[in-house]
Amino acid sequence: MKVEKHLHMTGGAGDSSYAVNSKIQEKAILKITPILDEAVTEVHKTLLPEKMVVADLGCSSGPNTFLVLTQVMKIIAKQCRLLELQPPEMQFFLNDLPGNDFNNIFQSLDYFEESVKTEKGAICVPHFVAGLPGSFYKRLFPSQSVHFFHSSYSLMWISQVPEGLESNGEHVSPNKGNIYIGKASPPLVVKLYQAQFNRDFSLFLKLRFNELVPGGQMVLAFLGRKKKNIYNGELSSLWGLVSESLHSMVLEGIVEEKKLDSFNLPFYAPSMEEAKEVINAQGLFDIIHMQMFESNWDPYDDSDDDFVIDHVQSGANFAMCIRSVLEPIIGSHFGSSIVDELFSRFAMNVAKHLVKEKTKLPVLTLCLKKKNRCDGDMVKNN
């Protein structure tokens, strides 16, 4: 699987698009607003740049893309009023893989500019917005050129399916029948996924360290794992329901078994301890803030209850969210003809699961500040 080519959210503004079905991600962005506020305020107050560069990594498309920009501009505008300063010129870079619907973003810029002008307490911050296609597992910016990085719901996507999970010819994948770490996955599969995440997250930290100005910060939020037992992790349960849906279609001859056996997600949900271990091992960032919060599967369920009122409707709601994320990668591997049937079955499987257990999505949130180093500011990317 060529991740850079096939991994992107469903574009456009149709019923199954990410733009319409990204309320779960919106909730995460709003939840971490206080952390974002503190980080952006400190960067600006400490550095007082005349020009401030902010990058959103894994921006996708739709209203959430501009929500982050608006929040940052509000924070800067408030800070400048308090300090009686002229606001800096803001340069925003919106980054995602080349398959992202950048056209949707560009077509929405006029609407965004109008909304900024009509915002209560007008946001008078000069700003410029540019798209930047490319993997955040590669260098994206010149050295020491970015003041602040934001990334939400992106870093659980790893750069590739771990080597060793392939199924081709006479070689059978050790993760046969699963699309992620499932209860039947052997320990080797877990080790391969963990090793890939460790490599990718380590590389991500090195790259961003080199790109950040001294005193620069990052706020990162991505899906993680609260449960210690990785086989019983919350995301293992979620992707297990997708596997079950695909397997039922194999049994009915709708999907080829070899297609299922050769499909694994380029995804890993780390525990807080795993992420912290990588950060400390690199020694490039101070951890200013680290927490885990949970979000209901159903984006329209704001309750803290341990039960679901309408499991059928919640199953349908959540299935649309996951479809908006998986449809391109599923379609590229299995063919687009199975998508409707797959997510219809997935919705029913989710509904049955929610009758037994109200599983939630754990979201790992980090605020990292670039360390001052005495051995030169650049670090090697390998």
Short mmCIF file of C-alpha atoms in Angstrom, two decimals:
data_model
loop_
_atom_site.label_atom_id
_atom_site.label_comp_id
_atom_site.label_asym_id
_atom_site.label_seq_id
_atom_site.Cartn_x
_atom_site.Cartn_y
_atom_site.Cartn_z
CA MET A 1 0.00 0.00 0.00
CA LYS A 2 1.32 3.42 -0.98
CA VAL A 3 0.20 5.36 2.08
CA GLU A 4 1.05 8.80 0.69
CA LYS A 5 -1.13 8.11 -2.35
CA HIS A 6 -4.16 6.38 -0.82
CA LEU A 7 -4.42 7.72 2.75
CA HIS A 8 -6.70 10.76 2.80
CA MET A 9 -10.13 11.62 4.08
CA THR A 10 -13.18 11.56 1.79
CA GLY A 11 -13.22 14.86 -0.07
CA GLY A 12 -16.01 17.17 -1.19
CA ALA A 13 -19.07 18.12 0.81
CA GLY A 14 -21.37 15.14 0.15
CA ASP A 15 -23.20 13.02 2.72
CA SER A 16 -20.22 10.70 3.23
CA SER A 17 -17.53 13.41 3.11
CA TYR A 18 -15.14 14.16 5.92
CA ALA A 19 -16.26 17.80 5.87
CA VAL A 20 -19.76 16.69 6.88
CA ASN A 21 -18.73 13.86 9.22
CA SER A 22 -15.87 15.28 11.29
CA LYS A 23 -17.74 16.32 14.43
CA ILE A 24 -15.69 13.94 16.59
CA GLN A 25 -12.52 15.68 15.45
CA GLU A 26 -14.14 19.08 16.01
CA LYS A 27 -14.87 18.12 19.61
CA ALA A 28 -11.21 17.27 20.15
CA ILE A 29 -10.06 20.63 18.77
CA LEU A 30 -12.49 22.47 21.06
CA LYS A 31 -11.52 20.30 24.04
CA ILE A 32 -7.85 21.24 23.79
CA THR A 33 -8.52 24.97 23.30
CA PRO A 34 -7.14 25.90 26.77
CA ILE A 35 -3.89 24.04 26.00
CA LEU A 36 -3.67 25.72 22.59
CA ASP A 37 -4.34 29.11 24.19
CA GLU A 38 -1.58 28.69 26.76
CA ALA A 39 0.98 27.45 24.22
CA VAL A 40 0.34 30.08 21.52
CA THR A 41 0.25 32.86 24.14
CA GLU A 42 3.59 31.81 25.60
CA VAL A 43 5.27 31.54 22.20
CA HIS A 44 4.08 35.00 21.19
CA LYS A 45 4.73 36.65 24.56
CA THR A 46 8.23 35.17 24.82
CA LEU A 47 9.42 35.68 21.24
CA LEU A 48 7.33 38.70 20.13
CA PRO A 49 7.93 37.92 16.45
CA GLU A 50 7.11 40.50 13.79
CA LYS A 51 6.16 37.60 11.53
CA MET A 52 4.74 34.42 13.08
CA VAL A 53 4.63 31.10 11.21
CA VAL A 54 2.07 28.51 12.26
CA ALA A 55 1.60 25.09 10.62
CA ASP A 56 -1.33 22.69 10.95
CA LEU A 57 -0.10 19.17 10.16
CA GLY A 58 -2.75 16.77 8.88
CA CYS A 59 -5.21 19.61 8.25
CA SER A 60 -7.62 17.57 6.07
CA SER A 61 -10.47 19.71 4.67
CA GLY A 62 -13.75 21.12 5.87
CA PRO A 63 -14.72 23.47 8.70
CA ASN A 64 -12.23 22.05 11.22
CA THR A 65 -9.33 23.28 9.09
CA PHE A 66 -10.39 26.89 9.56
CA LEU A 67 -11.47 26.37 13.16
CA VAL A 68 -7.82 25.98 14.18
CA LEU A 69 -6.77 29.08 12.24
CA THR A 70 -9.54 31.14 13.82
CA GLN A 71 -8.61 30.00 17.32
CA VAL A 72 -4.94 30.91 16.87
CA MET A 73 -5.82 34.34 15.46
CA LYS A 74 -8.18 35.03 18.37
CA ILE A 75 -5.44 34.13 20.85
CA ILE A 76 -2.92 36.44 19.15
CA ALA A 77 -5.44 39.28 18.87
CA LYS A 78 -6.29 39.03 22.57
CA GLN A 79 -2.63 38.91 23.56
CA CYS A 80 -1.80 41.98 21.48
CA ARG A 81 -4.67 43.96 22.99
CA LEU A 82 -3.46 43.10 26.50
CA LEU A 83 0.14 44.05 25.72
CA GLU A 84 -0.89 47.02 23.56
CA LEU A 85 1.17 45.70 20.67
CA GLN A 86 0.73 45.62 16.93
CA PRO A 87 -0.18 42.04 15.94
CA PRO A 88 2.42 40.13 13.94
CA GLU A 89 1.85 39.10 10.35
CA MET A 90 0.62 35.51 10.54
CA GLN A 91 1.66 32.93 7.95
CA PHE A 92 -0.45 29.76 8.16
CA PHE A 93 0.58 26.58 6.37
CA LEU A 94 -2.05 23.86 5.94
CA ASN A 95 -0.31 20.53 5.47
CA ASP A 96 -1.61 17.12 4.50
CA LEU A 97 -0.80 14.30 2.09
CA PRO A 98 -1.14 15.08 -1.64
CA GLY A 99 -4.45 13.20 -1.92
CA ASN A 100 -6.13 15.60 0.51
CA ASP A 101 -8.94 17.75 -0.90
CA PHE A 102 -6.95 20.99 -1.04
CA ASN A 103 -9.39 22.33 -3.64
CA ASN A 104 -12.12 22.29 -0.98
CA ILE A 105 -9.84 24.34 1.29
CA PHE A 106 -8.99 26.91 -1.38
CA GLN A 107 -12.63 27.23 -2.43
CA SER A 108 -13.59 27.88 1.20
CA LEU A 109 -10.99 30.62 1.79
CA ASP A 110 -13.32 33.47 0.78
CA TYR A 111 -15.96 32.23 3.22
CA PHE A 112 -13.30 31.98 5.93
CA GLU A 113 -12.13 35.54 5.29
CA GLU A 114 -15.69 36.82 5.49
CA SER A 115 -16.31 34.96 8.74
CA VAL A 116 -13.16 36.49 10.23
CA LYS A 117 -14.37 39.99 9.32
CA THR A 118 -17.80 39.45 10.85
CA GLU A 119 -16.49 37.71 13.98
CA LYS A 120 -17.66 39.36 17.17
CA GLY A 121 -14.80 41.56 18.33
CA ALA A 122 -13.21 41.50 14.86
CA ILE A 123 -9.96 39.56 14.57
CA CYS A 124 -7.67 42.25 13.19
CA VAL A 125 -4.62 40.10 12.59
CA PRO A 126 -2.92 40.29 9.18
CA HIS A 127 -2.65 36.76 7.89
CA PHE A 128 -1.77 34.64 4.87
CA VAL A 129 -2.82 31.05 4.19
CA ALA A 130 -1.00 28.51 2.02
CA GLY A 131 -1.46 24.81 1.32
CA LEU A 132 1.52 22.51 1.75
CA PRO A 133 1.14 18.94 0.42
CA GLY A 134 3.55 16.34 1.75
CA SER A 135 4.13 13.79 4.49
CA PHE A 136 4.96 15.13 7.95
CA TYR A 137 7.38 12.21 8.20
CA LYS A 138 9.63 14.26 5.88
CA ARG A 139 11.12 17.73 6.11
CA LEU A 140 8.53 20.37 5.27
CA PHE A 141 10.15 23.69 6.29
CA PRO A 142 13.53 25.42 6.38
CA SER A 143 15.52 25.18 9.61
CA GLN A 144 14.23 27.27 12.50
CA SER A 145 11.42 28.85 10.50
CA VAL A 146 8.24 27.78 12.34
CA HIS A 147 7.02 29.20 15.64
CA PHE A 148 4.16 26.81 16.35
CA PHE A 149 2.92 23.43 15.13
CA HIS A 150 -0.58 22.07 15.62
CA SER A 151 -1.76 18.57 14.72
CA SER A 152 -5.06 16.91 15.59
CA TYR A 153 -6.22 13.34 14.84
CA SER A 154 -3.23 12.65 12.59
CA LEU A 155 -0.22 11.15 14.36
CA MET A 156 -1.87 7.76 14.92
CA TRP A 157 -1.43 7.29 11.14
CA ILE A 158 2.03 5.81 10.63
CA SER A 159 4.15 6.26 7.51
CA GLN A 160 3.61 2.72 6.20
CA VAL A 161 2.12 -0.66 6.99
CA PRO A 162 4.87 -2.35 9.06
CA GLU A 163 7.17 -4.52 6.97
CA GLY A 164 6.57 -8.20 7.63
CA LEU A 165 2.77 -8.03 7.44
CA GLU A 166 2.66 -8.54 3.69
CA SER A 167 0.68 -11.37 2.16
CA ASN A 168 1.77 -12.34 -1.33
CA GLY A 169 2.35 -15.52 -3.30
CA GLU A 170 2.96 -18.40 -0.92
CA HIS A 171 3.67 -16.08 2.01
CA VAL A 172 0.69 -15.74 4.36
CA SER A 173 0.49 -12.63 6.50
CA PRO A 174 1.01 -13.28 10.22
CA ASN A 175 -2.00 -11.02 10.75
CA LYS A 176 -4.32 -13.07 8.53
CA GLY A 177 -7.97 -12.05 8.92
CA ASN A 178 -7.19 -8.83 10.84
CA ILE A 179 -6.72 -5.28 9.61
CA TYR A 180 -5.02 -4.08 12.81
CA ILE A 181 -3.94 -5.65 16.10
CA GLY A 182 -6.74 -8.07 16.91
CA LYS A 183 -7.28 -10.60 19.67
CA ALA A 184 -5.96 -13.36 17.38
CA SER A 185 -2.90 -11.40 16.24
CA PRO A 186 0.40 -13.06 17.27
CA PRO A 187 2.95 -11.11 19.40
CA LEU A 188 5.05 -10.53 16.27
CA VAL A 189 2.33 -8.29 14.84
CA VAL A 190 2.27 -6.18 17.99
CA LYS A 191 6.07 -5.80 17.91
CA LEU A 192 6.03 -4.77 14.25
CA TYR A 193 3.37 -2.10 14.83
CA GLN A 194 5.09 -0.78 17.96
CA ALA A 195 8.47 -0.61 16.22
CA GLN A 196 6.99 1.28 13.26
CA PHE A 197 5.29 3.81 15.54
CA ASN A 198 8.49 4.32 17.54
CA ARG A 199 10.49 4.96 14.36
CA ASP A 200 7.90 7.32 12.91
CA PHE A 201 7.23 9.32 16.06
CA SER A 202 10.96 9.63 16.74
CA LEU A 203 11.49 10.91 13.19
CA PHE A 204 8.55 13.32 13.51
CA LEU A 205 10.08 14.83 16.67
CA LYS A 206 13.51 15.24 15.05
CA LEU A 207 12.05 16.90 11.96
CA ARG A 208 9.92 19.33 13.93
CA PHE A 209 12.79 20.13 16.30
CA ASN A 210 14.90 21.22 13.33
CA GLU A 211 12.06 23.29 11.85
CA LEU A 212 11.02 25.09 15.05
CA VAL A 213 12.59 28.35 16.15
CA PRO A 214 14.18 28.33 19.63
CA GLY A 215 11.32 28.50 22.12
CA GLY A 216 8.83 27.12 19.59
CA GLN A 217 6.07 24.76 20.69
CA MET A 218 3.73 22.04 19.42
CA VAL A 219 0.24 20.99 20.48
CA LEU A 220 -0.54 17.47 19.31
CA ALA A 221 -3.74 15.48 19.79
CA PHE A 222 -4.15 11.96 18.40
CA LEU A 223 -5.90 8.70 19.15
CA GLY A 224 -4.21 6.58 21.78
CA ARG A 225 -4.82 3.67 24.09
CA LYS A 226 -6.03 3.86 27.67
CA LYS A 227 -6.18 0.12 28.35
CA LYS A 228 -2.90 -1.59 29.24
CA ASN A 229 -3.81 -4.76 27.37
CA ILE A 230 -3.03 -3.86 23.76
CA TYR A 231 -5.17 -6.74 22.48
CA ASN A 232 -8.15 -5.23 24.26
CA GLY A 233 -7.38 -1.64 23.30
CA GLU A 234 -10.20 0.69 22.35
CA LEU A 235 -9.01 1.06 18.76
CA SER A 236 -8.49 -2.70 18.47
CA SER A 237 -12.19 -3.05 19.29
CA LEU A 238 -13.12 -0.47 16.66
CA TRP A 239 -11.01 -1.93 13.84
CA GLY A 240 -12.07 -5.42 14.92
CA LEU A 241 -15.66 -4.50 14.02
CA VAL A 242 -14.50 -3.41 10.55
CA SER A 243 -12.64 -6.74 10.23
CA GLU A 244 -15.80 -8.64 11.22
CA SER A 245 -17.78 -6.75 8.57
CA LEU A 246 -15.23 -7.59 5.90
CA HIS A 247 -15.02 -11.22 7.01
CA SER A 248 -18.80 -11.64 6.70
CA MET A 249 -18.50 -10.40 3.11
CA VAL A 250 -15.71 -12.92 2.47
CA LEU A 251 -17.99 -15.73 3.67
CA GLU A 252 -20.65 -14.60 1.20
CA GLY A 253 -18.19 -14.31 -1.68
CA ILE A 254 -18.48 -10.52 -1.94
CA VAL A 255 -14.86 -9.93 -0.94
CA GLU A 256 -11.90 -12.15 -1.84
CA GLU A 257 -10.24 -13.71 1.20
CA LYS A 258 -6.77 -12.91 -0.14
CA LYS A 259 -7.78 -9.25 -0.36
CA LEU A 260 -8.69 -9.21 3.32
CA ASP A 261 -5.56 -11.11 4.35
CA SER A 262 -3.35 -8.61 2.50
CA PHE A 263 -4.95 -5.52 4.05
CA ASN A 264 -3.53 -3.91 7.20
CA LEU A 265 -4.06 -0.35 8.38
CA PRO A 266 -1.09 2.04 8.63
CA PHE A 267 -2.23 3.00 12.11
CA TYR A 268 -1.10 2.68 15.72
CA ALA A 269 -2.75 3.92 18.91
CA PRO A 270 -0.02 4.27 21.57
CA SER A 271 -0.47 4.41 25.30
CA MET A 272 0.58 7.57 27.12
CA GLU A 273 3.60 5.69 28.46
CA GLU A 274 4.72 4.65 24.96
CA ALA A 275 4.53 8.21 23.64
CA LYS A 276 6.32 9.60 26.69
CA GLU A 277 9.08 7.03 26.35
CA VAL A 278 9.81 8.11 22.76
CA ILE A 279 9.80 11.82 23.68
CA ASN A 280 12.18 11.28 26.60
CA ALA A 281 14.46 9.03 24.54
CA GLN A 282 14.89 11.76 21.92
CA GLY A 283 15.55 14.46 24.52
CA LEU A 284 14.52 17.24 22.14
CA PHE A 285 11.38 18.55 23.82
CA ASP A 286 10.15 19.42 27.29
CA ILE A 287 6.72 18.00 28.02
CA ILE A 288 4.65 21.00 29.11
CA HIS A 289 1.35 19.15 29.15
CA MET A 290 0.24 15.55 28.70
CA GLN A 291 -3.22 14.13 29.23
CA MET A 292 -5.72 11.62 27.93
CA PHE A 293 -9.41 12.39 27.48
CA GLU A 294 -12.21 10.29 26.02
CA SER A 295 -14.79 10.93 23.34
CA ASN A 296 -17.96 8.97 22.65
CA TRP A 297 -18.11 7.02 19.40
CA ASP A 298 -21.37 8.72 18.46
CA PRO A 299 -20.45 12.35 17.64
CA TYR A 300 -23.94 13.48 18.64
CA ASP A 301 -23.79 11.84 22.08
CA ASP A 302 -22.47 14.40 24.56
CA SER A 303 -23.45 12.43 27.65
CA ASP A 304 -21.12 11.00 30.27
CA ASP A 305 -23.37 7.98 30.80
CA ASP A 306 -22.09 4.42 30.48
CA PHE A 307 -25.01 3.35 28.29
CA VAL A 308 -26.30 4.26 24.83
CA ILE A 309 -29.92 5.36 24.48
CA ASP A 310 -30.37 4.51 20.78
CA HIS A 311 -27.67 2.02 19.80
CA VAL A 312 -28.97 1.69 16.22
CA GLN A 313 -28.81 5.43 15.55
CA SER A 314 -25.46 5.71 17.32
CA GLY A 315 -24.13 2.85 15.19
CA ALA A 316 -25.27 4.63 12.03
CA ASN A 317 -23.76 7.95 13.16
CA PHE A 318 -20.40 6.43 14.00
CA ALA A 319 -20.33 4.39 10.78
CA MET A 320 -20.61 7.60 8.76
CA CYS A 321 -17.67 9.09 10.66
CA ILE A 322 -15.48 6.05 10.04
CA ARG A 323 -16.58 5.81 6.42
CA SER A 324 -15.44 9.40 5.81
CA VAL A 325 -12.00 8.36 7.06
CA LEU A 326 -11.65 4.89 5.52
CA GLU A 327 -13.55 5.08 2.23
CA PRO A 328 -10.58 6.13 0.04
CA ILE A 329 -8.19 3.52 1.45
CA ILE A 330 -10.85 0.79 1.42
CA GLY A 331 -11.87 1.66 -2.13
CA SER A 332 -8.30 1.61 -3.40
CA HIS A 333 -7.70 -1.90 -2.01
CA PHE A 334 -11.05 -3.70 -2.26
CA GLY A 335 -12.79 -1.61 -4.92
CA SER A 336 -15.38 1.10 -4.43
CA SER A 337 -18.27 -1.27 -5.18
CA ILE A 338 -18.16 -2.80 -1.68
CA VAL A 339 -18.17 0.48 0.29
CA ASP A 340 -21.92 0.91 0.79
CA GLU A 341 -22.44 -2.68 1.88
CA LEU A 342 -19.37 -2.71 4.12
CA PHE A 343 -20.39 0.32 6.16
CA SER A 344 -24.01 -0.83 6.35
CA ARG A 345 -22.74 -4.02 8.02
CA PHE A 346 -20.29 -2.03 10.13
CA ALA A 347 -23.12 0.17 11.43
CA MET A 348 -25.02 -2.94 12.56
CA ASN A 349 -21.92 -4.39 14.21
CA VAL A 350 -21.32 -1.12 16.07
CA ALA A 351 -24.94 -1.08 17.24
CA LYS A 352 -24.61 -4.63 18.62
CA HIS A 353 -21.34 -3.70 20.32
CA LEU A 354 -22.85 -0.62 21.96
CA VAL A 355 -25.60 -2.74 23.51
CA LYS A 356 -22.89 -4.59 25.46
CA GLU A 357 -20.41 -1.78 26.05
CA LYS A 358 -20.15 1.96 25.49
CA THR A 359 -16.61 2.10 24.17
CA LYS A 360 -14.95 5.50 23.84
CA LEU A 361 -12.11 6.96 21.83
CA PRO A 362 -9.08 7.87 23.96
CA VAL A 363 -7.38 11.05 22.72
CA LEU A 364 -3.78 11.67 23.77
CA THR A 365 -2.94 15.38 24.06
CA LEU A 366 0.59 16.77 24.24
CA CYS A 367 2.12 20.21 24.49
CA LEU A 368 5.84 20.09 23.73
CA LYS A 369 8.42 22.90 23.90
CA LYS A 370 11.67 22.81 21.98
CA LYS A 371 14.66 22.39 24.30
CA ASN A 372 17.69 24.62 24.19
CA ARG A 373 20.70 22.51 23.24
CA CYS A 374 24.38 23.24 23.70
CA ASP A 375 25.56 20.81 21.00
CA GLY A 376 24.25 22.75 18.02
CA ASP A 377 20.60 23.17 17.14
CA MET A 378 20.22 20.71 14.29
CA VAL A 379 19.79 16.98 14.80
CA LYS A 380 20.15 14.22 12.24
CA ASN A 381 16.92 12.82 10.87
CA ASN A 382 18.03 9.18 11.03
#
